[in-house]
CSV table of C-alpha atoms in Angstrom, one decimal:
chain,number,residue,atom,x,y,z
A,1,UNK,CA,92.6,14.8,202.7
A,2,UNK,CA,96.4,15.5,201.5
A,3,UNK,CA,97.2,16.4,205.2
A,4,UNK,CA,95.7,13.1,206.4
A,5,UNK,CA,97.2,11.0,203.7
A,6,UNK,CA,101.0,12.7,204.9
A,7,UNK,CA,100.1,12.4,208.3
A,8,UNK,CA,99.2,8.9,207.7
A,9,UNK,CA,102.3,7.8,205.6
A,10,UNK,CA,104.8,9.9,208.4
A,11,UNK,CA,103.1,7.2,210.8
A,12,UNK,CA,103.6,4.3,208.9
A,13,UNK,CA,107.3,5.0,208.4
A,14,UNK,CA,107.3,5.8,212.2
A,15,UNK,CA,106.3,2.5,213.2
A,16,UNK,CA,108.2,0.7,210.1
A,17,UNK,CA,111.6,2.5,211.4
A,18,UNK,CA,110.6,2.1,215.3
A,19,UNK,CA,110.3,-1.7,214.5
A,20,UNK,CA,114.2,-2.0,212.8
A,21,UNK,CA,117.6,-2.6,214.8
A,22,UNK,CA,118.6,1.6,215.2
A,23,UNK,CA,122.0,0.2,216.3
A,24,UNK,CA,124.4,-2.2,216.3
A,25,UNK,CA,124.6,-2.5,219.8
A,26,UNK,CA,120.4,-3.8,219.6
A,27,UNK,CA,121.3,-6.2,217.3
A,28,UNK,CA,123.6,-8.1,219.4
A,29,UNK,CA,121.2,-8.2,222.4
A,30,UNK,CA,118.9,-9.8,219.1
A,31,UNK,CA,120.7,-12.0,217.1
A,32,UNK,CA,123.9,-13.5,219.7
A,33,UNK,CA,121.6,-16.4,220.6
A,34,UNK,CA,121.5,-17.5,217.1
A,35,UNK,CA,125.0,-17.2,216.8
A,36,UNK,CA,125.7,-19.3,220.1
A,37,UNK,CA,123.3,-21.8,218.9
A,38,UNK,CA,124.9,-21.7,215.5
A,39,UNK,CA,128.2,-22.4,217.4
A,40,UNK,CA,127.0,-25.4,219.3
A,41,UNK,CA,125.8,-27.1,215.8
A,42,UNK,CA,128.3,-26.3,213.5
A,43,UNK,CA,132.0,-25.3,215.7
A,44,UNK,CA,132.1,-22.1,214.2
A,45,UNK,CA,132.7,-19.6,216.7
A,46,UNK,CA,129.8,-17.3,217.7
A,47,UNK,CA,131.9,-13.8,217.2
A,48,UNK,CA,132.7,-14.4,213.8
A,49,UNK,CA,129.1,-15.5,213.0
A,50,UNK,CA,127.3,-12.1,214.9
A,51,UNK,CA,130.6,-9.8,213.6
A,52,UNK,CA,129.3,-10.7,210.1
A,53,UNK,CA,126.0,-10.7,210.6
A,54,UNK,CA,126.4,-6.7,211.8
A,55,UNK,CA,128.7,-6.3,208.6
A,56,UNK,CA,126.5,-7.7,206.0
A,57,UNK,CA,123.4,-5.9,207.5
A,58,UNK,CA,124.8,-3.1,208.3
A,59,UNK,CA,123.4,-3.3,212.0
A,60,UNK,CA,120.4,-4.8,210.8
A,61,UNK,CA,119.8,-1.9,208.3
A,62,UNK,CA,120.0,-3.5,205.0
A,63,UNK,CA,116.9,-4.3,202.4
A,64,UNK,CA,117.5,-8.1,202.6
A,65,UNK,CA,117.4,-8.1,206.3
A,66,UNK,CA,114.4,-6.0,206.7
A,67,UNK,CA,112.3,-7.7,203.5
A,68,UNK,CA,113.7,-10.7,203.2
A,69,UNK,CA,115.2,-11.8,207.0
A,70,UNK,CA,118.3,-12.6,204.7
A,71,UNK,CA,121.5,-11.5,207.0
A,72,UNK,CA,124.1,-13.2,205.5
A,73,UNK,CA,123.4,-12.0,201.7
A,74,UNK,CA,122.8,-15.7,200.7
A,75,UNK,CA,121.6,-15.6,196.5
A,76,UNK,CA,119.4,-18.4,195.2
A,77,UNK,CA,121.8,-20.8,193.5
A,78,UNK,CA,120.3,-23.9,191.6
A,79,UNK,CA,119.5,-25.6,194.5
A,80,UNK,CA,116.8,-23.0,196.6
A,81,UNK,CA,113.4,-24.0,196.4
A,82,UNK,CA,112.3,-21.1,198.6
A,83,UNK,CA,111.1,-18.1,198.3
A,84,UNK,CA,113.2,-15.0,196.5
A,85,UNK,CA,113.7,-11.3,196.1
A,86,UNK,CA,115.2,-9.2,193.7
A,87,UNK,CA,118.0,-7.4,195.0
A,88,UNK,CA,121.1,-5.6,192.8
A,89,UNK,CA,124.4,-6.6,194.6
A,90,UNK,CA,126.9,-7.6,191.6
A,91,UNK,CA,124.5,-6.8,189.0
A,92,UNK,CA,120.7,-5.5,189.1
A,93,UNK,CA,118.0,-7.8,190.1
A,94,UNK,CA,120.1,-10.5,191.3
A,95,UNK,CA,118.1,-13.3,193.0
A,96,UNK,CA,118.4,-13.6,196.6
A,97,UNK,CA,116.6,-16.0,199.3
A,98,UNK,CA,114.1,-15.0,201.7
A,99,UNK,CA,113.5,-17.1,204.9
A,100,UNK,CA,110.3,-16.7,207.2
A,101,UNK,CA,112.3,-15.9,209.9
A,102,UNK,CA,115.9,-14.9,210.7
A,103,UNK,CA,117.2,-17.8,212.7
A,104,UNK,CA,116.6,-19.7,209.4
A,105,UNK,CA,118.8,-17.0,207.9
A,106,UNK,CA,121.6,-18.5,209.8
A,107,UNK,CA,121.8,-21.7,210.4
A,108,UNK,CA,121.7,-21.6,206.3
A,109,UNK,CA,124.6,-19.3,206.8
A,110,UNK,CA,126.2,-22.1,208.8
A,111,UNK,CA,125.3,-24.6,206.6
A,112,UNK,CA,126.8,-22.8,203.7
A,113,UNK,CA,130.5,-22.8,205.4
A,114,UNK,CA,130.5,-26.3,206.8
A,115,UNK,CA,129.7,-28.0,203.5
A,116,UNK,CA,131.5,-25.7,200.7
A,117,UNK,CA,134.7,-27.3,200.1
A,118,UNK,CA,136.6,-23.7,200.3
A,119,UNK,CA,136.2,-23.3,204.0
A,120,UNK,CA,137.2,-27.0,204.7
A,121,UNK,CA,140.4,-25.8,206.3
A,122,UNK,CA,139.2,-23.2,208.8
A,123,UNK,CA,137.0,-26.9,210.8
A,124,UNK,CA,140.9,-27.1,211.5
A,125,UNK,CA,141.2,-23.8,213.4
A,126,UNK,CA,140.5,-23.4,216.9
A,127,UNK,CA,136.7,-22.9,217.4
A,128,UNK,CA,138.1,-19.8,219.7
A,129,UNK,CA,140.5,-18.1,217.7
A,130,UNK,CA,138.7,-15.4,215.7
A,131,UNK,CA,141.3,-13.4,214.8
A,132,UNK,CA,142.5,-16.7,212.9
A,133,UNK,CA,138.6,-17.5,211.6
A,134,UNK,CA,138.5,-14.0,209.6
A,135,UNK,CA,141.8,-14.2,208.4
A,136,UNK,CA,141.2,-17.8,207.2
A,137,UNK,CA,137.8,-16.5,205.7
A,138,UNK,CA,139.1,-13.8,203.7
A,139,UNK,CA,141.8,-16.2,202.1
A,140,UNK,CA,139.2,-18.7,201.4
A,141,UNK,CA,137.8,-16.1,199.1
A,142,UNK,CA,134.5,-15.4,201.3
A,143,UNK,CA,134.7,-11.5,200.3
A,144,UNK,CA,136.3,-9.4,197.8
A,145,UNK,CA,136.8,-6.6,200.2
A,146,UNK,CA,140.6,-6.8,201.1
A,147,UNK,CA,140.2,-5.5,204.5
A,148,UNK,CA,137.7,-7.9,205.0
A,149,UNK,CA,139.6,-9.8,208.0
A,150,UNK,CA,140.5,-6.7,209.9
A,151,UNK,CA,136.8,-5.2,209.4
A,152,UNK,CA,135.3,-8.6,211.2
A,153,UNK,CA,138.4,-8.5,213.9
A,154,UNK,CA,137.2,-4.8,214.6
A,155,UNK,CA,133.6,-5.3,214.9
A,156,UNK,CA,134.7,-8.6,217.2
A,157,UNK,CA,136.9,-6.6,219.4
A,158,UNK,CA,135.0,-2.9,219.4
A,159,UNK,CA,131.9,-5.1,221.1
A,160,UNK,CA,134.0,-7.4,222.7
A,161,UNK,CA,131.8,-10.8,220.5
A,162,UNK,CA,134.5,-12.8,221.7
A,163,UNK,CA,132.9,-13.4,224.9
A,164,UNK,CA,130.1,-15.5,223.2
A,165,UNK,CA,132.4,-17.4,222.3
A,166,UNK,CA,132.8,-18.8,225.8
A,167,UNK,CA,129.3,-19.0,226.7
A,168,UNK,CA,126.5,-21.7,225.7
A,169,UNK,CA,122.6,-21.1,224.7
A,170,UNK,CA,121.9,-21.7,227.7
A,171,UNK,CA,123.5,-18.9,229.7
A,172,UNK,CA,124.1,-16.7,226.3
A,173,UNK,CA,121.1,-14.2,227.8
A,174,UNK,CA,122.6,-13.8,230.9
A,175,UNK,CA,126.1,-13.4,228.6
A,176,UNK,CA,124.3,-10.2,226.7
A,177,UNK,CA,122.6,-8.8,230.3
A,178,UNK,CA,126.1,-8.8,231.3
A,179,UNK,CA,127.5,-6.7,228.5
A,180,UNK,CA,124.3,-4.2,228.5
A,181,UNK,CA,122.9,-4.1,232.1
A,182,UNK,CA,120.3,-1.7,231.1
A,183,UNK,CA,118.5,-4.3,229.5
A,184,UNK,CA,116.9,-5.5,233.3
A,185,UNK,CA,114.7,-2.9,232.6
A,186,UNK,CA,113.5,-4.0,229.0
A,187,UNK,CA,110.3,-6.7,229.8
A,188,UNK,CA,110.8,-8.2,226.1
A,189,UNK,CA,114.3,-9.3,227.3
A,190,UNK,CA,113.7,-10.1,230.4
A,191,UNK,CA,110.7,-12.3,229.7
A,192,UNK,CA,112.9,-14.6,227.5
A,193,UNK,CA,114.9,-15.1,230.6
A,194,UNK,CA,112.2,-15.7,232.9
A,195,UNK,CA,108.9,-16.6,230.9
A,196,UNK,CA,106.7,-17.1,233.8
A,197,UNK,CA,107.7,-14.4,235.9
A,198,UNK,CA,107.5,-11.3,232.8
A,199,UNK,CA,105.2,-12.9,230.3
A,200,UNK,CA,101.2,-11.2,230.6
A,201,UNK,CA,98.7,-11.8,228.4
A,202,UNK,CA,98.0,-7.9,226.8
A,203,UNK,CA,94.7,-6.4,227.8
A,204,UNK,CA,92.3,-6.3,224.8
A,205,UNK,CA,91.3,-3.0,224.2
A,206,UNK,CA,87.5,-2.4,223.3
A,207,UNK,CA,86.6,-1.9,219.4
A,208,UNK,CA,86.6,1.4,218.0
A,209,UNK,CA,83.8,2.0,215.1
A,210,UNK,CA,84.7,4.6,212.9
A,211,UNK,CA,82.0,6.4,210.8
A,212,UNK,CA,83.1,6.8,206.9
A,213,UNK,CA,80.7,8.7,204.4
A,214,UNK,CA,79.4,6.4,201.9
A,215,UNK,CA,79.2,6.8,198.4
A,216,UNK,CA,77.6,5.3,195.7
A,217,UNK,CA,80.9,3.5,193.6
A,218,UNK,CA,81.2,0.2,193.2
A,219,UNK,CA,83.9,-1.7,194.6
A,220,UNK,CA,85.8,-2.7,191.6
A,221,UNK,CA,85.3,0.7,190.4
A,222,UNK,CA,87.2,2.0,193.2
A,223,UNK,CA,89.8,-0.4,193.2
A,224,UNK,CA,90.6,-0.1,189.5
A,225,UNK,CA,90.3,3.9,190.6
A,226,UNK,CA,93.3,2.6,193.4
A,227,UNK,CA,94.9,0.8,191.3
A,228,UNK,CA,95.8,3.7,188.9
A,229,UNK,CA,96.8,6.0,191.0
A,230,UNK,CA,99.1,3.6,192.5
A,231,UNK,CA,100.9,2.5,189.2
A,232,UNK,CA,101.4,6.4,188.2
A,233,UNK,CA,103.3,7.2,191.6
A,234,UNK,CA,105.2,3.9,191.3
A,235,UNK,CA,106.1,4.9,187.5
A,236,UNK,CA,107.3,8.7,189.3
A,237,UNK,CA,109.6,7.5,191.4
A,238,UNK,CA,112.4,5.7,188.8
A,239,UNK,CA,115.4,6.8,189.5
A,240,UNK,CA,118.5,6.6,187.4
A,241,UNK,CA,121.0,3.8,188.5
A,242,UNK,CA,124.6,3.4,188.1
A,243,UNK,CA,125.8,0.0,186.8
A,244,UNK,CA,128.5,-1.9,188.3
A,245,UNK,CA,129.6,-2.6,185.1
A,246,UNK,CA,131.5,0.7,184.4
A,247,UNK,CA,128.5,2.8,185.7
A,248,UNK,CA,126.2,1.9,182.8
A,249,UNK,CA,122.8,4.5,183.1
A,250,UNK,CA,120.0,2.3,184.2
A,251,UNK,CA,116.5,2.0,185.3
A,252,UNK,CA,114.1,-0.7,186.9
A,253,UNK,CA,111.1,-0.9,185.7
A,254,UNK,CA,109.0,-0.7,189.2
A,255,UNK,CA,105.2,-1.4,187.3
A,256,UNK,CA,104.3,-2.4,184.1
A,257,UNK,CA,104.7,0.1,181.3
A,258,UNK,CA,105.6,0.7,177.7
A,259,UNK,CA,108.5,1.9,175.9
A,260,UNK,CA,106.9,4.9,174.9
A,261,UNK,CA,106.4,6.1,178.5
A,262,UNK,CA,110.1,5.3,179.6
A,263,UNK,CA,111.6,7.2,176.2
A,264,UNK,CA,108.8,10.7,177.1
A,265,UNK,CA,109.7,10.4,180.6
A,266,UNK,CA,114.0,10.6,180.1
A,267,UNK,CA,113.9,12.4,177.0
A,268,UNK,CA,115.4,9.4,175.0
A,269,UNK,CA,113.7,8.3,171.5
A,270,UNK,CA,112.3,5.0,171.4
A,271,UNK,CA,114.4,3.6,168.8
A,272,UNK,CA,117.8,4.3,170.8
A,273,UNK,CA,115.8,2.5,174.2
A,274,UNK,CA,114.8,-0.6,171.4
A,275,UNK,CA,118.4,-0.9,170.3
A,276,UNK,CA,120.4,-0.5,173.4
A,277,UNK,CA,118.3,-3.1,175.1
A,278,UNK,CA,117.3,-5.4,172.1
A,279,UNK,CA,113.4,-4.9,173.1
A,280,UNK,CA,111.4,-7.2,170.5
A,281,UNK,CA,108.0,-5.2,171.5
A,282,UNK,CA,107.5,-2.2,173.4
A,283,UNK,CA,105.9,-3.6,176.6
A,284,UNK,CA,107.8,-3.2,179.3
A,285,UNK,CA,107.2,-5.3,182.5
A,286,UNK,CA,107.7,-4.8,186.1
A,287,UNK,CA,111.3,-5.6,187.5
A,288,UNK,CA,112.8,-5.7,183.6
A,289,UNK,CA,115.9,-3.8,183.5
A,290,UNK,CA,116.2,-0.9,181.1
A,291,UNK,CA,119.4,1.1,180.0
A,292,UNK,CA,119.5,4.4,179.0
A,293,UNK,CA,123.0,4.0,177.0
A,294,UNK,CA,124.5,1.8,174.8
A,295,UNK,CA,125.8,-1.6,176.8
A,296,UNK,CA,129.0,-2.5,176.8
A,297,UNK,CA,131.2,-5.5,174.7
A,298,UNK,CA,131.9,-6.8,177.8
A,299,UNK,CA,130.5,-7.8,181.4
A,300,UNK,CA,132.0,-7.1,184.8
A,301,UNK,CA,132.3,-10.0,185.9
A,302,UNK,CA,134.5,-13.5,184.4
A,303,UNK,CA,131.8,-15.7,184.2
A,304,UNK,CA,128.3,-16.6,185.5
A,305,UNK,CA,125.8,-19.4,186.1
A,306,UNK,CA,122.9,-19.1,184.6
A,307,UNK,CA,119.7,-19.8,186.9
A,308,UNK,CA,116.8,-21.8,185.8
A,309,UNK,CA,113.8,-19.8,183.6
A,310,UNK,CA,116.5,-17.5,182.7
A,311,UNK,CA,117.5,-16.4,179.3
A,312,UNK,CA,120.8,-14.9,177.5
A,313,UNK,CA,118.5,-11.6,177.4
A,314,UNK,CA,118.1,-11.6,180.9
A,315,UNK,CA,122.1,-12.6,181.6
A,316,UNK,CA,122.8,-9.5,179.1
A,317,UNK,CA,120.3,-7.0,180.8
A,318,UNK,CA,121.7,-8.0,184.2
A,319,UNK,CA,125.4,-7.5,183.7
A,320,UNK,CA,125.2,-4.4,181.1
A,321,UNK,CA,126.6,-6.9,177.9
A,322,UNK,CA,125.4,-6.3,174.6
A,323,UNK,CA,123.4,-9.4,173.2
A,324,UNK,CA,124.6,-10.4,170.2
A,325,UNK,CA,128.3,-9.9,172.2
A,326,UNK,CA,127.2,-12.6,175.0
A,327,UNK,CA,126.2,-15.3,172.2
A,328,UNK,CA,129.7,-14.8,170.2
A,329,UNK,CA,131.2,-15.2,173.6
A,330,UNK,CA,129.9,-18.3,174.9
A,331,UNK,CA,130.0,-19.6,170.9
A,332,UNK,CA,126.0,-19.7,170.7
A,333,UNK,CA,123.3,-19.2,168.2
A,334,UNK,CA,121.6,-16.4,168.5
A,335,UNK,CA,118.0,-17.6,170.0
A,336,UNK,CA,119.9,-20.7,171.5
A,337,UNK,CA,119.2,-20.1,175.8
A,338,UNK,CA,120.9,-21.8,178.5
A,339,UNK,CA,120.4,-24.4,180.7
A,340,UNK,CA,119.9,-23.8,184.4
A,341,UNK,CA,123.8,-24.2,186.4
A,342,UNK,CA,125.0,-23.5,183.0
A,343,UNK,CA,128.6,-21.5,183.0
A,344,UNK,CA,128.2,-18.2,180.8
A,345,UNK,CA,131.6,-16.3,179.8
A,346,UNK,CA,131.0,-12.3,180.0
A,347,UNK,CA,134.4,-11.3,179.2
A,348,UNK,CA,137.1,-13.5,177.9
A,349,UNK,CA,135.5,-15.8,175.2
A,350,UNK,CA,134.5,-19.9,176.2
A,351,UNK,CA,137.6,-22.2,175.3
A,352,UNK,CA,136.6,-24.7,172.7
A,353,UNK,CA,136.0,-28.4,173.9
């Protein structure tokens, strides 16, 4: 039964790995009709859209790409009504959006530049200058990275993107069978071209019954039985994180637990796991964030907005700041919470009105 079960979850992550983008190249040949048709709607050329699109997914790699169809690393703000993931970019858990499919993923991506008041000036640009697009991008403030601008002109000019950005979506396939002329022989591809001539109806194969020996258990017996075993090798497989506040030791708590199991497991006493994370019970729920040191005075970051149905606990727990530090801070009363949009201070202390 153990050989089966490992011969089981090899194929699973077989076809999981099968179905992503192995390189960059396959994720142009995906995604540069989005980008074109991004470009037609919004005048923001095509190259810079795909060149960032590689860069933020990694090729098409990344955990919000794959779980959430989020390839532009967009995070929830006030004003998402959609649905989220949890995702540690800045600091743990941080809430990101997840669309139902990735073409949603960027014309929100497009949306976001042509209304934000930061990237007013690069509208000005010409629609076919990328070199002058990243550039403007990275003074805008778009990424922290301070290569940003070259990385984007790299990707543009390594895969030559440019050329999209003389094409419409019209002709953009014919654009990307140009570039990769191995792709004649892929029937997915070529049936978006010519739907009538490539698209067949699959044969539909005849059932297969499979015999399973039956025994005597009720259902919810065996689920609950499931269910256990599923928990325990969910609780095995925390692994210690490093903060990005000053590399703070931290966990995420993947089912719910108790404190008791988290201080056994990394040989910490409960006490020291109560303080450093100002626990008011020892239940521990799925997703919290646990540290296994003493947080810091201060956060990583200036300040924050706090989203709605979150606490000063949470704020603290996501960005590694002792509790009773974050209310002196921001000049509140300990048990006060704050109000969704609201600015939180995490280092420097809030000016008085």
């Amino acid at each position: 039964m153990k050989r089966l079960f490992s011969f089981l979850s090899l194929l699973v992550l077989a076809t999981f790995h099968a179905q992503a983008w192995a390189t960059e190249d396959q994720y142009i040949q995906k995604f540069a009709k989005y980008a074109v048709e991004e470009m037609e709607k919004y005048k923001i050329p095509a190259s810079i859209t795909l060149a960032q699109g590689l860069l933020e997914t990694g090729g098409g790699q990344s955990r919000l790409a794959l779980e959430g169809k989020n390839h532009f690393g967009i995070k929830c703000k006030e004003d998402w009504t959609g649905k989220t993931m949890k995702h540690t970019d800045d600091a743990p858990n941080e809430c990101f959006r997840v669309y139902d499919d990735p073409r949603q993923s960027y014309e929100d991506h497009s949306i976001f530049l042509s209304t934000r008041k930061y990237y007013a000036n690069l509208f000005n640009l010409d629609m076919k200058d990328y070199k002058a697009w990243a550039t403007g991008l990275k003074k805008a403030g778009y990424a922290t990275n301070p290569r940003y601008a070259s990385i984007l002109i790299g990707k543009i000019e390594k895969y030559r993107l440019y050329e999209f950005d003389n094409t419409s979506s019209r002709e953009v396939l014919y654009a990307v069978l140009k570039m990769y002329p191995n792709l004649k022989d892929d029937m997915a591809f070529m049936a978006q071209m010519e739907p009538e001539k490539y698209s067949h109806k699959p044969k539909v194969k005849d059932p297969v019954t499979v015999e399973v020996p039956y025994k005597q258990t009720s259902y919810a017996q065996q689920q609950k039985r499931v269910e256990k075993i599923r928990k325990a090798e969910m609780l095995n497989t925390i692994l210690i994180k490093s903060h990005p506040n000053d590399g703070l030791k931290y966990i995420i708590i993947p089912e719910d637990t108790n404190v008791q199991y988290i201080a056994k497991k990394f040989k910490i006493s409960e006490s020291r796991l109560i303080k450093w994370n100002e626990l008011e019970s020892d239940v521990l729920r799925k997703n919290e964030i646990v540290f296994l040191e003493s947080k810091n005075s201060d956060g990583n970051t200036a300040t924050y907005k706090a989203e709605s149905g979150e606490n000063m606990h949470d704020i603290a727990q996501k960005f590694g700041i002792k509790l009773n530090k974050l209310y002196a801070k921001n000049r509140m009363d300990e048990g006060q919470q704050p109000a969704a949009g609201q600015l939180i201070y995490l280092i420097d202390k809030k000016p008085r009105n």
